[in-house]
Amino acid sequence: MGYRIVVVGATGNVGREMLNILAERQFPVDEIAALASRRSLGTEVSFGDKTLTTQDLDTFDFAGWDMALFAVGSAATKDYAPKAAAAGCVVIDNSSLYRYDPDIPLIVPECNPEAIHDYKNKNIIANPNCSTAQMVVALKPLHDRAKIKRVVVSTYQSVSGAGKDGMDELWDQTKAIYNPTTEVEPKKFQKQIAFNVIPQIDVFMEDGSTKEEWKMVVETKKIVDPSIKVTATCVRVPVFVGHSEAVNIEFEEFLDEDEARDILREAPGIMVIDKREAGGYVSPIECAGDFATFISRIRQDSTIENGINLWCVSDNLRKGAALNAVQIAELLGREVLKKG
Ligand SMILES: NC(=O)c1ccc[n+]([C@@H]2O[C@H](COP(=O)([O-])OP(=O)(O)OC[C@H]3O[C@@H](n4cnc5c(N)ncnc54)[C@H](OP(=O)(O)O)[C@@H]3O)[C@@H](O)[C@H]2O)c1
């Protein structure tokens, strides 16, 4: 016996990847429903070699369904996730709505799988922000060995992190630059994204940081350890899929770069590609469609007593969203629901 699964936001970037990953990982599915807004009622989406027809979230009855993987924005999540949870269907949510609620577990299965049992509090589990998810997979095993004091991270985030409209804007602007009869004004992004980089993701906070930067700080503390200090600069770059991060880590104890490399090689979810030669590292174009978080450029930071630098790249639609959500569903199945 398998699960009855609902994918909410099935026509979006993350929802489509959820369907792909559920099929690729042969998640034990008895029945699956693909939901979106009324606008895309009847749109066809792929689930392995099957085609599903999307249904309207607004009229869907969640009673009798085991889990709902939500990938719609916070506004629609606020309206519909509580209904699903109240109907006995466990919600695994990709929006930021519930991440900071102390009663709701925020889970990266490689880091804090034990938090799964807190799903009972509200029948809701939160999935972290894409830039946080890939970073904590690398931080956790290093923290367990040498205790992290502080992290300084700069991100290079792809446009797919801003949904399908973000990808369209990069595509249309790029074409318009080569065909100057049309002009594509910035809409999804604050400035032109084609052939440019933008040091703003999400809105500004009172202290001058952006909400994306704040999310990395708060979510790392909730998932790994509240004592870790994080300072982040998040930047949007004209890459379609794959977020990159330059991470500087300061530890309590000394950690040699070779030992750090060995620890990361053994860590779940990580692939180390780190040759000190031209091209001996991973760039975002190579990680798209992959499950792993890739770590390269591991090296001592000799400007501080106990420091390591590394380069971290992952498919933001996968580890940053859909894959992590499916891993949570697998964890919930394995530890709690025990079907399949
Ligand atoms: N992209 C990432 O890297 C990433 C990472 C982590 C978390 N997330 C989060 O995941 C969520 C989805 O992101 P995305 O990138 O997949 O966005 P997207 O490509 O813009 O897709 C949005 C999806 O939500 C549906 N939707 C929107 N409003 C709805 C409503 N009122 N009722 C029903 N369905 C509605 C859309 O359906 P229609 O096609 O019918 O409009 C579509 O399926 C967001 O909360 C985002 O913050 C994204």
Coordinates of C-alpha atoms and ligand atoms in Angstrom, one line a residue:
M1 CA 0.0 0.0 0.0
G2 CA 1.3 3.4 -1.0
Y3 CA 0.4 7.0 -0.3
R4 CA -2.3 9.4 -1.7
I5 CA -0.2 12.5 -2.6
V6 CA -1.3 16.0 -3.6
V7 CA 1.1 18.4 -5.4
V8 CA -0.2 22.0 -5.0
G9 CA 1.3 24.4 -7.5
A10 CA 1.9 21.6 -10.0
T11 CA 2.2 24.0 -13.0
G12 CA 5.0 26.0 -11.4
N13 CA 8.8 25.6 -11.4
V14 CA 8.9 23.8 -8.1
G15 CA 5.7 21.8 -8.5
R16 CA 6.8 20.3 -11.8
E17 CA 10.1 19.3 -10.2
M18 CA 8.2 17.7 -7.3
L19 CA 6.3 15.5 -9.8
N20 CA 9.6 14.6 -11.6
I21 CA 11.4 13.7 -8.4
L22 CA 8.5 11.7 -6.9
A23 CA 8.6 9.6 -10.1
E24 CA 12.4 9.5 -10.3
R25 CA 12.8 8.3 -6.7
Q26 CA 9.9 5.9 -7.1
F27 CA 8.0 7.3 -4.2
P28 CA 5.3 4.8 -3.2
V29 CA 2.3 6.6 -4.7
D30 CA -1.2 5.0 -4.9
E31 CA -2.8 8.1 -6.2
I32 CA -1.6 11.5 -7.1
A33 CA -3.5 14.8 -7.7
A34 CA -1.9 17.9 -9.4
L35 CA -3.5 21.2 -8.3
A36 CA -3.0 24.8 -9.5
S37 CA -5.2 27.9 -9.7
R38 CA -8.4 28.0 -11.7
R39 CA -6.4 29.9 -14.4
S40 CA -4.7 26.7 -15.4
L41 CA -7.5 24.2 -14.8
G42 CA -7.1 21.3 -17.2
T43 CA -3.4 22.0 -17.9
E44 CA -1.5 18.8 -18.4
V45 CA 1.7 18.0 -16.4
S46 CA 4.0 15.0 -16.5
F47 CA 4.4 12.5 -13.7
G48 CA 6.9 9.9 -14.9
D49 CA 5.4 8.4 -18.1
K50 CA 1.9 9.5 -17.1
T51 CA 0.1 12.7 -17.8
L52 CA -1.9 14.4 -15.1
T53 CA -4.6 17.0 -15.6
T54 CA -4.5 19.8 -13.1
Q55 CA -7.4 20.4 -10.8
D56 CA -8.5 23.6 -9.0
L57 CA -7.0 24.1 -5.6
D58 CA -10.0 26.1 -4.5
T59 CA -12.5 23.3 -4.8
F60 CA -10.3 20.4 -3.9
D61 CA -11.2 18.2 -0.9
F62 CA -8.1 17.1 1.0
A63 CA -9.9 14.5 3.2
G64 CA -8.4 11.0 2.8
W65 CA -5.1 12.3 1.2
D66 CA -1.9 11.5 3.2
M67 CA 0.4 14.4 2.3
A68 CA 0.2 17.6 0.3
L69 CA 3.4 19.1 -1.1
F70 CA 2.7 22.8 -1.4
A71 CA 4.6 25.0 -3.9
V72 CA 2.4 28.1 -4.2
G73 CA 3.3 31.5 -2.8
S74 CA 2.6 32.5 0.9
A75 CA -0.8 34.1 0.1
A76 CA -2.4 30.9 -1.4
T77 CA -0.6 28.8 1.3
K78 CA -2.2 30.8 4.0
D79 CA -5.7 30.2 2.6
Y80 CA -5.4 26.5 1.8
A81 CA -2.6 24.8 3.9
P82 CA -4.7 25.0 7.1
K83 CA -7.7 23.5 5.3
A84 CA -5.5 20.5 4.2
A85 CA -4.0 20.1 7.6
A86 CA -7.4 20.2 9.3
A87 CA -8.6 17.5 6.9
G88 CA -5.8 15.2 8.2
C89 CA -3.5 15.6 5.2
V90 CA 0.1 16.5 6.3
V91 CA 1.3 19.7 4.6
I92 CA 4.9 20.0 3.4
D93 CA 5.2 23.7 2.5
N94 CA 7.8 25.4 0.3
S95 CA 6.7 29.0 1.0
S96 CA 8.2 31.1 3.8
L97 CA 4.9 31.4 5.7
Y98 CA 5.5 28.8 8.4
R99 CA 9.3 28.5 8.6
Y100 CA 9.7 30.8 11.6
D101 CA 6.8 29.4 13.6
P102 CA 8.3 27.7 16.7
D103 CA 5.6 25.0 16.6
I104 CA 6.4 24.1 13.0
P105 CA 9.4 22.0 12.2
L106 CA 11.8 23.4 9.5
I107 CA 13.6 20.4 8.1
V108 CA 16.6 19.5 5.9
P109 CA 16.7 15.7 6.3
E110 CA 20.5 15.5 6.2
C111 CA 20.6 18.0 9.2
N112 CA 17.7 17.7 11.6
P113 CA 15.6 14.6 10.7
E114 CA 14.6 14.2 14.4
A115 CA 12.4 17.3 14.1
I116 CA 10.0 15.3 11.9
H117 CA 8.0 14.2 15.0
D118 CA 7.0 17.8 15.6
Y119 CA 4.8 17.7 12.5
K120 CA 2.0 16.6 14.9
N121 CA 1.8 20.2 16.4
K122 CA 0.0 21.6 13.4
N123 CA 0.1 18.8 10.7
I124 CA 2.5 21.2 8.8
I125 CA 6.2 20.9 8.0
A126 CA 8.2 23.7 6.5
N127 CA 10.8 23.5 3.8
P128 CA 13.7 26.0 4.0
N129 CA 14.6 28.7 1.5
C130 CA 16.7 27.5 -1.4
S131 CA 19.9 29.3 -0.5
T132 CA 19.7 28.0 3.1
A133 CA 19.0 24.4 2.2
Q134 CA 22.2 23.8 0.1
M135 CA 24.4 25.7 2.6
V136 CA 23.3 23.8 5.7
V137 CA 23.9 20.4 4.1
A138 CA 27.5 21.5 3.9
L139 CA 27.7 23.2 7.3
K140 CA 26.2 20.5 9.4
P141 CA 28.9 17.8 9.2
L142 CA 31.6 20.4 9.6
H143 CA 29.8 21.9 12.6
D144 CA 29.6 18.4 14.2
R145 CA 33.4 18.1 14.0
A146 CA 34.7 21.6 14.8
K147 CA 31.7 23.7 15.9
I148 CA 31.0 26.7 13.7
K149 CA 31.2 30.2 15.2
R150 CA 30.5 32.4 12.2
V151 CA 29.6 32.1 8.5
V152 CA 30.1 34.8 5.9
V153 CA 28.3 33.9 2.7
S154 CA 27.8 35.6 -0.7
T155 CA 25.2 34.0 -3.0
Y156 CA 24.9 34.0 -6.8
Q157 CA 21.3 33.0 -7.2
S158 CA 19.6 31.9 -10.4
V159 CA 16.4 33.5 -11.8
S160 CA 14.4 30.3 -11.4
G161 CA 14.4 31.1 -7.7
A162 CA 11.9 33.8 -8.6
G163 CA 9.5 31.3 -10.3
K164 CA 8.6 30.8 -13.9
D165 CA 8.1 34.6 -14.4
G166 CA 11.7 35.2 -13.4
M167 CA 12.9 32.7 -16.0
D168 CA 10.8 34.3 -18.7
E169 CA 12.1 37.8 -17.8
L170 CA 15.8 36.7 -18.3
W171 CA 14.9 34.9 -21.6
D172 CA 12.8 37.8 -23.0
Q173 CA 15.3 40.5 -22.0
T174 CA 18.2 38.5 -23.4
K175 CA 16.4 38.1 -26.8
A176 CA 15.4 41.8 -26.7
I177 CA 19.1 42.9 -26.4
Y178 CA 19.9 41.1 -29.6
N179 CA 16.7 42.3 -31.3
P180 CA 16.5 46.0 -30.2
T181 CA 13.1 46.6 -31.8
T182 CA 11.5 45.3 -28.6
E183 CA 12.3 46.4 -25.0
V184 CA 11.6 44.3 -21.9
E185 CA 11.3 46.4 -18.8
P186 CA 12.2 44.9 -15.5
K187 CA 9.1 43.5 -13.8
K188 CA 10.0 40.5 -11.6
F189 CA 13.4 41.9 -10.9
Q190 CA 14.4 45.4 -9.7
K191 CA 16.8 46.1 -12.5
Q192 CA 17.7 44.6 -15.9
I193 CA 18.8 41.0 -15.2
A194 CA 20.1 40.1 -18.6
F195 CA 23.9 40.7 -18.7
N196 CA 23.7 42.1 -15.1
V197 CA 23.8 41.1 -11.4
I198 CA 21.4 42.5 -8.8
P199 CA 22.4 42.8 -5.1
Q200 CA 18.8 42.5 -3.9
I201 CA 16.6 39.4 -3.4
D202 CA 13.2 40.0 -1.7
V203 CA 12.4 43.3 0.2
F204 CA 14.7 45.4 2.4
M205 CA 14.6 45.0 6.2
E206 CA 15.1 47.9 8.6
D207 CA 18.8 47.2 9.2
G208 CA 19.7 47.4 5.5
S209 CA 19.8 43.7 4.8
T210 CA 17.3 42.0 2.5
K211 CA 14.7 39.5 3.6
E212 CA 16.5 36.7 1.6
E213 CA 19.7 37.5 3.7
W214 CA 17.7 37.5 6.9
K215 CA 16.1 34.1 6.0
M216 CA 19.6 32.6 5.7
V217 CA 20.5 33.8 9.1
V218 CA 17.3 32.7 10.9
E219 CA 16.9 29.4 9.1
T220 CA 20.5 28.3 9.6
K221 CA 20.0 28.8 13.3
K222 CA 16.7 26.9 13.4
I223 CA 18.0 24.0 11.4
V224 CA 21.6 23.6 12.6
D225 CA 22.4 25.5 15.8
P226 CA 21.1 28.8 17.2
S227 CA 24.6 29.7 18.3
I228 CA 25.9 30.0 14.7
K229 CA 26.3 33.6 13.5
V230 CA 25.6 34.2 9.8
T231 CA 26.1 37.3 7.7
A232 CA 24.9 37.0 4.1
T233 CA 24.9 39.0 0.9
C234 CA 22.4 37.6 -1.6
V235 CA 22.8 38.4 -5.3
R236 CA 20.6 37.5 -8.3
V237 CA 22.6 36.5 -11.4
P238 CA 21.6 35.8 -15.0
V239 CA 21.7 32.0 -14.6
F240 CA 18.5 30.0 -15.3
V241 CA 18.9 27.2 -12.8
G242 CA 21.5 26.6 -10.0
H243 CA 22.4 28.7 -7.0
S244 CA 26.1 29.2 -6.1
E245 CA 27.5 30.3 -2.8
A246 CA 31.0 31.5 -1.7
V247 CA 31.1 30.4 2.0
N248 CA 33.6 31.5 4.6
I249 CA 33.4 29.5 7.9
E250 CA 35.0 30.3 11.2
F251 CA 35.2 27.4 13.7
E252 CA 35.8 27.1 17.4
E253 CA 38.5 24.4 16.8
F254 CA 41.1 24.1 14.1
L255 CA 39.9 22.1 11.0
D256 CA 42.5 21.2 8.4
E257 CA 41.3 21.7 4.7
D258 CA 42.1 18.0 3.9
E259 CA 40.0 16.8 6.9
A260 CA 37.2 19.2 5.9
R261 CA 37.3 17.6 2.4
D262 CA 37.2 14.1 3.8
I263 CA 34.3 15.0 6.1
L264 CA 32.3 16.5 3.2
R265 CA 33.1 13.5 0.9
E266 CA 31.4 11.2 3.5
A267 CA 28.5 13.5 4.2
P268 CA 25.0 12.7 2.9
G269 CA 23.7 14.7 0.0
I270 CA 27.1 16.1 -0.9
M271 CA 29.4 15.5 -3.9
V272 CA 32.9 16.9 -3.6
I273 CA 34.5 18.0 -6.9
D274 CA 37.7 19.8 -5.9
K275 CA 40.7 19.6 -8.2
R276 CA 43.1 22.5 -8.0
E277 CA 43.4 23.0 -11.7
A278 CA 41.5 24.9 -14.4
G279 CA 37.9 23.8 -14.4
G280 CA 38.3 21.4 -11.4
Y281 CA 35.2 22.7 -9.7
V282 CA 31.4 22.7 -10.3
S283 CA 29.5 25.6 -11.9
P284 CA 25.7 25.9 -11.8
I285 CA 25.1 24.8 -15.3
E286 CA 26.6 21.4 -14.4
C287 CA 24.4 20.9 -11.3
A288 CA 21.0 21.5 -13.0
G289 CA 18.9 18.4 -12.8
D290 CA 21.1 16.7 -10.2
F291 CA 20.2 15.7 -6.6
A292 CA 23.6 16.5 -5.0
T293 CA 24.9 19.7 -3.4
F294 CA 28.4 20.1 -5.0
I295 CA 31.3 21.4 -3.0
S296 CA 34.5 22.7 -4.6
R297 CA 37.4 25.2 -3.8
I298 CA 37.8 23.9 -0.2
R299 CA 40.7 25.8 1.3
Q300 CA 42.1 27.1 4.5
D301 CA 41.4 30.8 5.3
S302 CA 44.8 31.9 6.7
T303 CA 43.5 35.3 7.7
I304 CA 41.7 33.8 10.8
E305 CA 42.8 31.2 13.3
N306 CA 40.3 28.5 12.4
G307 CA 38.8 29.2 9.0
I308 CA 37.8 27.4 5.8
N309 CA 36.5 28.7 2.5
L310 CA 34.4 26.7 0.1
W311 CA 32.2 27.0 -3.0
C312 CA 28.7 25.4 -2.8
V313 CA 26.5 24.8 -5.9
S314 CA 23.1 23.1 -6.2
D315 CA 20.0 22.9 -8.3
N316 CA 17.8 25.4 -6.4
L317 CA 14.6 23.8 -7.8
R318 CA 15.8 20.4 -6.4
K319 CA 17.7 20.5 -3.1
G320 CA 16.5 24.1 -2.7
A321 CA 12.9 23.1 -2.9
A322 CA 11.3 20.0 -4.6
L323 CA 14.0 17.4 -3.7
N324 CA 14.1 18.5 0.0
A325 CA 10.2 18.4 0.1
V326 CA 10.2 14.9 -1.3
Q327 CA 13.0 13.8 1.1
I328 CA 10.8 15.2 4.0
A329 CA 7.9 13.1 2.6
E330 CA 10.1 10.0 2.5
L331 CA 11.2 10.7 6.1
L332 CA 7.6 11.2 7.3
G333 CA 6.7 7.9 5.5
R334 CA 9.6 6.0 7.0
E335 CA 9.4 7.4 10.6
V336 CA 5.7 8.0 11.1
L337 CA 3.1 7.0 8.5
K338 CA 4.9 3.7 7.6
K339 CA 3.0 2.8 4.5
G340 CA 4.5 1.6 1.2
Ligands
LIG1 N1 12.0 28.5 -7.1 C1 12.7 28.2 -6.0 O1 13.9 28.0 -6.1 C2 12.1 28.0 -4.7 C3 12.8 27.6 -3.7 C4 12.3 27.4 -2.4 C5 10.9 27.8 -2.2 N2 10.2 28.3 -3.3 C6 8.8 28.6 -3.0 O2 7.9 27.7 -3.7 C7 6.7 28.3 -4.1 C8 6.5 28.2 -5.6 O3 7.6 28.7 -6.3 P1 7.8 28.5 -7.8 O4 9.2 29.0 -8.1 O5 7.4 27.1 -8.3 O6 6.7 29.6 -8.4 P2 6.0 29.6 -9.9 O7 6.9 29.0 -10.9 O8 5.6 31.0 -10.1 O9 4.7 28.7 -9.7 C9 3.6 29.1 -8.8 C10 2.6 28.0 -8.7 O10 1.6 28.3 -7.8 C11 0.3 28.3 -8.3 N3 -0.5 29.3 -7.7 C12 -0.2 30.6 -7.5 N4 -1.3 31.2 -6.9 C13 -2.2 30.2 -6.7 C14 -3.5 30.2 -6.2 N5 -4.1 31.3 -5.6 N6 -4.2 29.1 -6.1 C15 -3.7 27.9 -6.7 N7 -2.5 27.9 -7.2 C16 -1.7 29.0 -7.2 C17 0.6 28.5 -9.8 O11 -0.5 28.1 -10.5 P3 -1.0 28.7 -11.9 O12 0.0 28.1 -13.0 O13 -2.4 28.3 -12.1 O14 -0.8 30.2 -11.8 C18 1.8 27.7 -10.0 O15 1.5 26.4 -10.1 C19 6.9 29.8 -3.6 O16 6.3 29.9 -2.3 C20 8.4 30.0 -3.5 O17 8.7 31.0 -2.6 C21 10.7 28.4 -4.5

